[in-house]
Structures are given as structure tokens and as C-alpha cells.
Phi, psi and omega in degrees: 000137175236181190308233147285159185269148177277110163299312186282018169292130170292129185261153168250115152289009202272344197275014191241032178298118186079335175311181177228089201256123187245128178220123184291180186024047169320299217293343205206160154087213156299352173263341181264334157305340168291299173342293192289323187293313200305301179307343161286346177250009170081026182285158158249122230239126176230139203232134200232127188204141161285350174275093182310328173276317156318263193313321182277340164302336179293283159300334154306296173319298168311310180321285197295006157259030202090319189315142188250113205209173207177117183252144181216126174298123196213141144239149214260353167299352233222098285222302164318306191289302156324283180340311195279337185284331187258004157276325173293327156289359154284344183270345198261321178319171170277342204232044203346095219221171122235124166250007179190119161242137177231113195257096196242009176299156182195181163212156153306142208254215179194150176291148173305317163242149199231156209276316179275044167286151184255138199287139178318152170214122142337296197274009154190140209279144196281160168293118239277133168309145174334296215246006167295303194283329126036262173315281178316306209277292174328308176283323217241285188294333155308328179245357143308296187293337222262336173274350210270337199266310200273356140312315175282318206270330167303357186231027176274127197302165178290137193287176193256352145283357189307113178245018207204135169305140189290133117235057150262136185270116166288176200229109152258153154223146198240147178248120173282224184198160172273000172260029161256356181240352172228192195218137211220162199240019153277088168332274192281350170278279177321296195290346184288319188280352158242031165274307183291317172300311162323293167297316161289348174286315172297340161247004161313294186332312202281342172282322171271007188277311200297358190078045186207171196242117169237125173246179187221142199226133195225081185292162158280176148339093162266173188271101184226164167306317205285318187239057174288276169345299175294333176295300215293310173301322185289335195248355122342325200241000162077048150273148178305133162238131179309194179233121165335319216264351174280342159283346193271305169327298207303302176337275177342303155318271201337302185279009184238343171237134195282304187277353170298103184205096190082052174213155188244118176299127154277161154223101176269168199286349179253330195205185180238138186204148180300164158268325187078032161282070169195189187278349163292327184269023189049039181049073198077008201261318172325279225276340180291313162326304194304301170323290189301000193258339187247232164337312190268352189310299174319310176298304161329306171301324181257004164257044178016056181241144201274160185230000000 
């Protein structure tokens, strides 16, 4: 792990030329814009999504702009279908590699209570919450299998097409929320994103002993498709809502500067900052006082937790 990441450093994006980048939930939202910017900096990008139609337009459209991109039908639940995806981006590669994994599938969540929950009964038994299991196999367990594979698949010896000794420290980055670092009243979205943190504060130490890199990204509200709604409502009640391209930087960063290692970004609606998620930094607990004390104070409030 290393030290706060220097946000104002100049990156040479030239070092992310050729690389072989697999990013889950591609095809649509924040995964496909990260897709396209790795391919736009000349990675060759196989972007693994269930949606089948979302994705091969997604990549035809990327094709015809020159872009070099590769859709593979993935369920990210599902231990196999991620097996089959990242041979397939390594087969897809020029140097049959993966050096970037970007673990961005996700779903939305639902509050622990909801006004049309049906009132207890004896005589009938409640009804399995919406949007759990979802949430668990997607949020959580999905990006489990999906750091557990670019662990394994990082350590494929070089290939013989290989044309140069390999030393780029490869990178996963896996994406949380900043509702991994507060308590937001989407339940079951939220605890999968401190699910997802817990695996990274425990296996970053174990990516860097192997000679990889793993960080973590942690947006605020973003304008996405997926939390469109919610943005909308937030910016009604006058909460700040963040920009998709800022998280598609922070990524970009994460794989293009080499000392960024093991360490987690916010992307907040004005700026962007490590947390200091570690123990000099009371694991977040400094920059997170702050945060809450600025931008997230409003939200907080109205879901009537005193900040």
C-alpha cells in the first residue's frame, strides 16, 4: 500500500496502450464509459455484461469508431460464466494477458422498509425482499468472483507473443460507493458496498505481496442511468449530484499511474480524494468527518440520521 494517491500528478496515458482490460458491466452506465475511455487510450477492452443487446450495440458503435472492444455475454453471479469471460479477454488480447480488471457490475438497491410492505400476519408468511438477492449475488458475490479470477488469471506466465518483458504492475479496481462508507437507508445496496470494501481492505495487502495492484472507488450519487431517479429526487431536495466522467478519471488513474496501490478514491460531486482508508487515516474516519460535515450533511439529514 502506498501513501495518499497524488491526484494532480500528469499521467502518460501512453502506458495504457495495448494493455488487456476486462471491465464486468460494460455494456451500459459507468462500465461502459470506463470501457471506452481504457479503449480510447489504446487498451483492448472485452467488456462482459448480461445484456446482450446492450452490449453487442455497445460494441458495434465502439468498433465503428475504430476502438478495439470484444463483448462476451457474462453472468457475473454465475463462477463459470466470469471463467468464460476473462479467457475470453485473454484470448482476445495482442499478448494473451490480462493486465486490468475493472469490477463494475452492479444493481440497485431498496430501503429496509418500504410504505407498501404488507402488515404482519400468522397466516401469511412475508415475502422474500425485493431487490436481496439481486444485490447480494451481483454486488457482493459478483465482484468477489470477478477480483478472485484477476488474481489468478494475473499470474498467467507471458505469453510468447509477448514481445517486450512484461512490467506493468497490473491493476484491479473494484467499485464500491461512497454508501460503503455511510449509512444510507438502501439497505441491501449499501451493505453489498461494505461487503465490497472488506474485501478490499483484505486482499489489497494479499495483490500487493503477488506484484498487483488493487484499489477502490468509491462514487457519490452519481447522474447514471441506473440511479437516475434518485439523482433527480437529490437534486430537488438540493443535494449535490456528482458526473459519471469523474469516475471513468479516477479508474483511468487508478490503471495508468503505477504508485496508486491499494488505495481508495472518493468521487464526490465537487472533487475527487483518497479516503485514507487505512490506519494512519482512522480508516476513513478523518476524511469521511469531513465529507459528512459538507456535501453528504443534507442527505443524511433527510433520512434522519444527525450527522
Amino acid at each position: 500500500m502506498t501513501p495518499v494517491a497524488d491526484l494532480s500528478k500528469t499521467l502518460d496515458l501512453s502506458i495504457l496502450k495495448d494493455k488487456s482490460a476486462i471491465v464486468t458491466g460494460g455494456a451500459s452506465g459507468l462500465g461502459a464509459l470506463i470501457a471506452a475511455s481504457l479503449a480510447e487510450n489504446g487498451a483492448c477492452v472485452t467488456i462482459a455484461d448480461i445484456n446482450e443487446n446492450a452490449g453487442r450495440d455497445f460494441i458495434a458503435a465502439c468498433n465503428a469508431k475504430g476502438l478495439n472492444l470484444n463483448y462476451v455475454s457474462t453472468d457475473v453471479t454465475e463462477w463459470r460464466s466470469q471463467v468464460t469471460a476473462f479467457k475470453s479477454a485473454i484470448n482476445f488480447s495482442s499478448h494473451e494477458a490480462i493486465d486490468i480488471v475493472v469490477a463494475c457490475a452492479g444493481v440497485e438497491g431498496r430501503a429496509f422498509t418500504a410504505p407498501d410492505e404488507e402488515p404482519p400476519s400468522l397466516g401469511k408468511d412475508p415475502p422474500l425482499p425485493r431487490t436481496a438477492d439481486a444485490n447480494f449475488n451481483v454486488n457482493a458475490k459478483g465482484v468477489y468472483y470477478t477480483s478472485k479470477l484477476a488474481q489468478h488469471y494475473f499470474a498467467l506466465p507471458p505469453s510468447p507473443r509477448t514481445k517486450a518483458t512484461p512490467t506493468y504492475r497490473k491493476c484491479l479496481v473494484v467499485i464500491s460507493s461512497l454508501a460503503g462508507y455511510l449509512e444510507l437507508n438502501s439497505a441491501d445496496y449499501t451493505a453489498c458496498k461494505w461487503a465490497v470494501r472488506g474485501l478490499f481492505r483484505s486482499a489489497r495487502s494479499v495483490m500487493e505481496d503477488l506484484g498487483y495492484r488493487m484499489n477502490l472507488i468509491a462514487p457519490w450519487i452519481m447522474d447514471t442511468p441506473m440511479s437516475k431517479d434518485f439523482a433527480e429526487w437529490c437534486r430537488q431536495n438540493g443535494i449535490p449530484v456528482g458526473e459519471a466522467d469523474d469516475v471513468t478519471s479516477a479508474v483511468i488513474r487508478c490503471a495508468a499511474d503505477e504508485t496508486i496501490r491499494g488505495r481508495a478514491l472518493a468521487i464526490g460531486a465537487i472533487e475527487t480524494f483518497d479516503l485514507r482508508d487505512d490506519l494512519e487515516g482512522l480508516n476513513a474516519g478523518i476524511t469521511m468527518k469531513e465529507y459528512l460535515e459538507g456535501e453528504a450533511k443534507k442527505l443524511m439529514e433527510l433520512q434522519g440520521q444527525r450527522v
